[in-house]
Short mmCIF file of N, CA and C in Angstrom, two decimals:
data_model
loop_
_atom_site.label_atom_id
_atom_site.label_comp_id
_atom_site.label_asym_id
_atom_site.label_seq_id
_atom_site.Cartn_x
_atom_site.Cartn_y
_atom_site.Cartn_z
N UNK A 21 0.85 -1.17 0.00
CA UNK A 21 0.00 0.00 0.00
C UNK A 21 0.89 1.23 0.00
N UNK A 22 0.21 2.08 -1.01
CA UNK A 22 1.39 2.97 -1.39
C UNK A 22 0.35 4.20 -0.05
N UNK A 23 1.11 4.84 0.79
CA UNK A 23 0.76 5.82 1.53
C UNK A 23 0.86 7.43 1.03
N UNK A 24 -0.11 8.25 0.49
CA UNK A 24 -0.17 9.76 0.39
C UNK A 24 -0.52 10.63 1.06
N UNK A 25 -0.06 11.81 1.22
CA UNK A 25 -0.66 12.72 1.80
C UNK A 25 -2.33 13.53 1.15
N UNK A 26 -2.86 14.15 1.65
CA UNK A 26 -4.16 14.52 1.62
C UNK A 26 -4.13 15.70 1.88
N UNK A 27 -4.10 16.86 0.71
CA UNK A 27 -3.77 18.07 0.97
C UNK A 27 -4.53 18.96 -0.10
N UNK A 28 -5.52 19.50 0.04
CA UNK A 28 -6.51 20.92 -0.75
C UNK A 28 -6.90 19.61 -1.07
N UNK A 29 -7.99 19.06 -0.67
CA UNK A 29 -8.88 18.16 -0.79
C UNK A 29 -8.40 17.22 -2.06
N UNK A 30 -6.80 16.91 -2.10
CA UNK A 30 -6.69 15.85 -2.69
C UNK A 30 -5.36 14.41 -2.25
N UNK A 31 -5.23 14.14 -3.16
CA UNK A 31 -4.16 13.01 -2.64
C UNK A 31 -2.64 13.07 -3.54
N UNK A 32 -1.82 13.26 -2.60
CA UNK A 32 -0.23 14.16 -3.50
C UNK A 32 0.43 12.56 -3.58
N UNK A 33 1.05 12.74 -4.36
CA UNK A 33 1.88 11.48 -4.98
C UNK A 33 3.51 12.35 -4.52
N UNK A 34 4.48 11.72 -4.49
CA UNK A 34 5.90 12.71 -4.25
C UNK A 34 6.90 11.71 -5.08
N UNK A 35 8.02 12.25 -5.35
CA UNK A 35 8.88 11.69 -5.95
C UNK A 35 10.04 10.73 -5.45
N UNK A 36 9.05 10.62 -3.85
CA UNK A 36 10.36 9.16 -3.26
C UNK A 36 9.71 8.64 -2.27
N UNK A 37 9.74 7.44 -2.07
CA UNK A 37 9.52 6.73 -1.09
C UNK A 37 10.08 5.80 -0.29
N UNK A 38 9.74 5.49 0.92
CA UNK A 38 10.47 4.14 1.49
C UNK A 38 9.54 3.17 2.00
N UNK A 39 9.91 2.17 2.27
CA UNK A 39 9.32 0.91 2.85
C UNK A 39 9.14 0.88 4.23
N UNK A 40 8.06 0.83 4.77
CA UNK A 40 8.11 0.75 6.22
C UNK A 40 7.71 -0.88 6.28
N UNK A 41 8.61 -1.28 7.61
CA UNK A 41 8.09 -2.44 7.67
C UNK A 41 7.44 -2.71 8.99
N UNK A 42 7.30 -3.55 9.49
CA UNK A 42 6.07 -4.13 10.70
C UNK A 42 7.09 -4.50 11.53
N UNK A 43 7.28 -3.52 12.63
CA UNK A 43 8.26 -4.05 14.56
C UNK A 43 8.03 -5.74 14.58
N UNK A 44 6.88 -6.33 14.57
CA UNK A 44 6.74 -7.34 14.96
C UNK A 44 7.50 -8.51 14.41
N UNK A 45 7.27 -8.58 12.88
CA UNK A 45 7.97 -9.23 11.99
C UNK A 45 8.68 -9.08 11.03
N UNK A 46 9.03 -7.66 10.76
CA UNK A 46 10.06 -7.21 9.78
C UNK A 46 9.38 -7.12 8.41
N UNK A 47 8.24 -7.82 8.10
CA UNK A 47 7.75 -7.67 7.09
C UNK A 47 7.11 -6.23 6.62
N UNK A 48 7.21 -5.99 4.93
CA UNK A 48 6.67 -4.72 4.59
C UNK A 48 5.31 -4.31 4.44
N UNK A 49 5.25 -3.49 5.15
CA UNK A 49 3.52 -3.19 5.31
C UNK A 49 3.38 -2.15 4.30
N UNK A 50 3.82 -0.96 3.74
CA UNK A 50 3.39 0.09 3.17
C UNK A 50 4.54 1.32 2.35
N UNK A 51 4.20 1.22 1.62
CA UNK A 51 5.48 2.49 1.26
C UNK A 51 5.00 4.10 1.42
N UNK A 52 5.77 4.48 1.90
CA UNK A 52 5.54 5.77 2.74
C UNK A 52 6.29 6.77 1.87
N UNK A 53 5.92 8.25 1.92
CA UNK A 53 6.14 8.88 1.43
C UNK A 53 7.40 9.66 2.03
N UNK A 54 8.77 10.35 1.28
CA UNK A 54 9.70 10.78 2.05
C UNK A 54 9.41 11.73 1.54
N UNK A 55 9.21 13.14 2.84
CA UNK A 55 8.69 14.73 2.42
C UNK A 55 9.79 15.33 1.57
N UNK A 56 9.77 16.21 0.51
CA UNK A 56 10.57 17.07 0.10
C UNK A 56 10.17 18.68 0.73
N UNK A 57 11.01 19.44 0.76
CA UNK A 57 10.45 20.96 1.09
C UNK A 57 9.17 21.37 0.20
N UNK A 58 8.74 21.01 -1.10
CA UNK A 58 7.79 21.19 -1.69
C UNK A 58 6.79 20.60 -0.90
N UNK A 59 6.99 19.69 -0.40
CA UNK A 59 5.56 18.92 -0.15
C UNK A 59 5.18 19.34 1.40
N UNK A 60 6.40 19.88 2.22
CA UNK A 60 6.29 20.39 3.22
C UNK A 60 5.59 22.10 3.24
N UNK A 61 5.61 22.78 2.16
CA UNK A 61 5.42 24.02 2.04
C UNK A 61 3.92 24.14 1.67
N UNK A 62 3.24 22.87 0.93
CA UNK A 62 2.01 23.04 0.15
C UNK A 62 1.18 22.66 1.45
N UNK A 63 1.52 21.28 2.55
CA UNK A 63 1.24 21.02 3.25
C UNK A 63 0.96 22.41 4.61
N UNK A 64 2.05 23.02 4.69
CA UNK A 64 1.68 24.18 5.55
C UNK A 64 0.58 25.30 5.07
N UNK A 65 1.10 25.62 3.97
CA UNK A 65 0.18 26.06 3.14
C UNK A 65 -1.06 26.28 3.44
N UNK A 66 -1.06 25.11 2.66
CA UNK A 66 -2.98 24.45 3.06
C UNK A 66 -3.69 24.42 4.27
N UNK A 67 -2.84 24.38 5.56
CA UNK A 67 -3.12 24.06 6.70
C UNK A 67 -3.38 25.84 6.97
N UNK A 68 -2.75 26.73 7.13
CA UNK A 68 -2.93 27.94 7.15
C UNK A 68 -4.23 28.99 6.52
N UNK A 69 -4.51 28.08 5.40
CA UNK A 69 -5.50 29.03 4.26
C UNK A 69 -6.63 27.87 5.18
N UNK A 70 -6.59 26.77 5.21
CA UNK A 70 -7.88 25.85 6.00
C UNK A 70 -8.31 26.49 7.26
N UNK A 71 -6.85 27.13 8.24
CA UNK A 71 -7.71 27.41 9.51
C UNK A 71 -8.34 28.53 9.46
N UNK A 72 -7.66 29.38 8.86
CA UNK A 72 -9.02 30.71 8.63
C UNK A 72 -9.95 30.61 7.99
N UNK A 73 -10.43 29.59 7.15
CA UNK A 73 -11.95 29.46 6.60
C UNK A 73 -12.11 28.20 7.85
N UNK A 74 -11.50 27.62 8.62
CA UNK A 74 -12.27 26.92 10.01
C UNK A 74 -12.89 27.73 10.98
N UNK A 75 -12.14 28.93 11.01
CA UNK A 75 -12.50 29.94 11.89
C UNK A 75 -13.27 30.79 11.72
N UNK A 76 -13.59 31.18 10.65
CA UNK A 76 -15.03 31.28 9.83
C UNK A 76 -16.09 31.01 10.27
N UNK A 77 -16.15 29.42 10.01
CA UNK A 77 -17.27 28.17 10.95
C UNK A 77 -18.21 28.96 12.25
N UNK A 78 -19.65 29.08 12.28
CA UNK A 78 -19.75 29.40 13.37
C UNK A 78 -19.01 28.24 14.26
N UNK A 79 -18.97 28.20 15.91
CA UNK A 79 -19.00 26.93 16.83
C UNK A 79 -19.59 25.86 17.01
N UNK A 80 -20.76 26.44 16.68
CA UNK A 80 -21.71 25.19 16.87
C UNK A 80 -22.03 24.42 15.53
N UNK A 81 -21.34 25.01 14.45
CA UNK A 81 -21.29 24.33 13.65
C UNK A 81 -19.70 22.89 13.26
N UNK A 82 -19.01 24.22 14.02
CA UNK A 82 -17.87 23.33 14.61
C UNK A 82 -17.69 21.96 15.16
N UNK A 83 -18.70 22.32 16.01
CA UNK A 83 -18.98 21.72 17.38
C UNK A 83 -19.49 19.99 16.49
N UNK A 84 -20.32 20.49 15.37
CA UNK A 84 -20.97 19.23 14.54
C UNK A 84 -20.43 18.53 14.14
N UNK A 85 -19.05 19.24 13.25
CA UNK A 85 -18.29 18.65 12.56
C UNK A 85 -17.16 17.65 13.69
N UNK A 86 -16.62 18.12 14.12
CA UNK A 86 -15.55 17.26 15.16
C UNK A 86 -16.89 16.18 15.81
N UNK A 87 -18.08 16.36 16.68
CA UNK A 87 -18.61 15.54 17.03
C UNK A 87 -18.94 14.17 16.04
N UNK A 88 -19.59 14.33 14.73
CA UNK A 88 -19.24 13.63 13.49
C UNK A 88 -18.04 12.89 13.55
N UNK A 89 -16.25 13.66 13.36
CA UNK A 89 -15.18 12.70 13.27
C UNK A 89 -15.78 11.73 14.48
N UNK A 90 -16.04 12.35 15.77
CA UNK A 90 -16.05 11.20 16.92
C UNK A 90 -16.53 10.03 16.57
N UNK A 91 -18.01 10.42 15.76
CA UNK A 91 -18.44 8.94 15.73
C UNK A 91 -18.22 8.00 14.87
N UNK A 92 -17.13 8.80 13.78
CA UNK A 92 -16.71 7.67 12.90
C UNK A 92 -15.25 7.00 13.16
N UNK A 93 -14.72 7.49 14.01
CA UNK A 93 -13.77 7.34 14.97
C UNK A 93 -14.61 5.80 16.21
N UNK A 94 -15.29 6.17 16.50
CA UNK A 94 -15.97 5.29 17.12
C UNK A 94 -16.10 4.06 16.50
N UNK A 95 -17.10 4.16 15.45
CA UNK A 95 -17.79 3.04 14.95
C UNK A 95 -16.46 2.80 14.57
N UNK A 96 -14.98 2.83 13.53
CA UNK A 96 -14.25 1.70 13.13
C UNK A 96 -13.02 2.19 14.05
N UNK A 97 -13.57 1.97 15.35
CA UNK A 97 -12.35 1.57 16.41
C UNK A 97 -11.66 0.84 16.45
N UNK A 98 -12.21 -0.67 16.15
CA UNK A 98 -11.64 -2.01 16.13
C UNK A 98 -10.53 -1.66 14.49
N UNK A 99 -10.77 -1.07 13.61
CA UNK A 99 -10.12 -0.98 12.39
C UNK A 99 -8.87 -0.11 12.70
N UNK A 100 -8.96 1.03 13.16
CA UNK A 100 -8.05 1.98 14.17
C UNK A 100 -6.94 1.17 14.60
N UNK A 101 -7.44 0.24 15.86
CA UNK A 101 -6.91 0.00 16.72
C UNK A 101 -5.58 -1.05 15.61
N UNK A 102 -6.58 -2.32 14.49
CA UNK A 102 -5.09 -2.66 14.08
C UNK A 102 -4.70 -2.40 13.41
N UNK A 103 -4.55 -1.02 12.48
CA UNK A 103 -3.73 -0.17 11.98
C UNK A 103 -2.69 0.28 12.62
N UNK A 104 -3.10 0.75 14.29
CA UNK A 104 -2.18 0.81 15.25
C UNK A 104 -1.04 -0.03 15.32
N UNK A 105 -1.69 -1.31 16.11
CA UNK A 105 -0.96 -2.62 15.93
C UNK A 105 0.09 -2.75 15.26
N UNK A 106 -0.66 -2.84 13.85
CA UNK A 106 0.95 -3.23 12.67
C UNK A 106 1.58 -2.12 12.66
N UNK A 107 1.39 -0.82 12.38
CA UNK A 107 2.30 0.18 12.58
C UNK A 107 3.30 0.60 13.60
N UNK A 108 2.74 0.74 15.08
CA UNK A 108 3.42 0.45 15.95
C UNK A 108 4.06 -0.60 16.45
N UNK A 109 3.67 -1.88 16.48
CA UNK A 109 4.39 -3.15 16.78
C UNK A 109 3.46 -3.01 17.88
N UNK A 110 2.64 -2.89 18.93
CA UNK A 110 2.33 -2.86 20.35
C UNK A 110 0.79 -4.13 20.53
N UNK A 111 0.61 -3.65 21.02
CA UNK A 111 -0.33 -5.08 21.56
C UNK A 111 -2.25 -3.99 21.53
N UNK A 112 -3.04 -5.04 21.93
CA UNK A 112 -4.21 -4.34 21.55
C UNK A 112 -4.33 -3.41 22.53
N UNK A 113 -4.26 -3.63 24.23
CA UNK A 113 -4.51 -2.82 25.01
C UNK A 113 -3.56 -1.33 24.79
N UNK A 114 -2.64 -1.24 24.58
CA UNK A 114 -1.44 -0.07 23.90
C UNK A 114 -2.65 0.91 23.27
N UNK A 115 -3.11 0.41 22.04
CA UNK A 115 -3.42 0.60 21.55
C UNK A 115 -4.87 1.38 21.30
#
């Protein structure tokens, strides 16, 4: 699984990657993206021009949106949790 970043509502491809592999067994789980200053700059970028149209947001509309992540955060906890797992190497309770 090739891993991208997610930046102005899309998905950046970069020009290098590495292999991460799994603590547990050494095996390769995903190829990960290695940042260049470009990809670090678009990334800030974006994050900067996003929080002032967040801040925009009334609160309570705010308030909707983060409550929302919660519950989809919720419902695929168990999916979360072993993404955790293989990424970190740690056990379920860690996790």
């Amino acid at each position: 699984m090739k891993i991208k970043y997610y930046i102005n509502n899309e998905f950046i491809e970069s020009v290098k990657y590495r292999t991460m592999y799994s603590p547990t067994d050494g095996s390769p789980i995903a190829e990960a993206l290695v940042d260049t200053r470009e990809d670090a700059k678009a990334a800030v970028d974006a994050t900067y021009d996003g929080l002032k149209r967040w801040g925009q947001i009334p609160a309570i509309k705010r308030t909707e949106y983060l409550y929302k992540l919660y519950e989809v955060a919720k419902r695929e906890k168990e999916e979360l949790i072993s993404v955790l797992m293989v990424k970190e190497g740690g056990i379920y309770k860690k996790a």
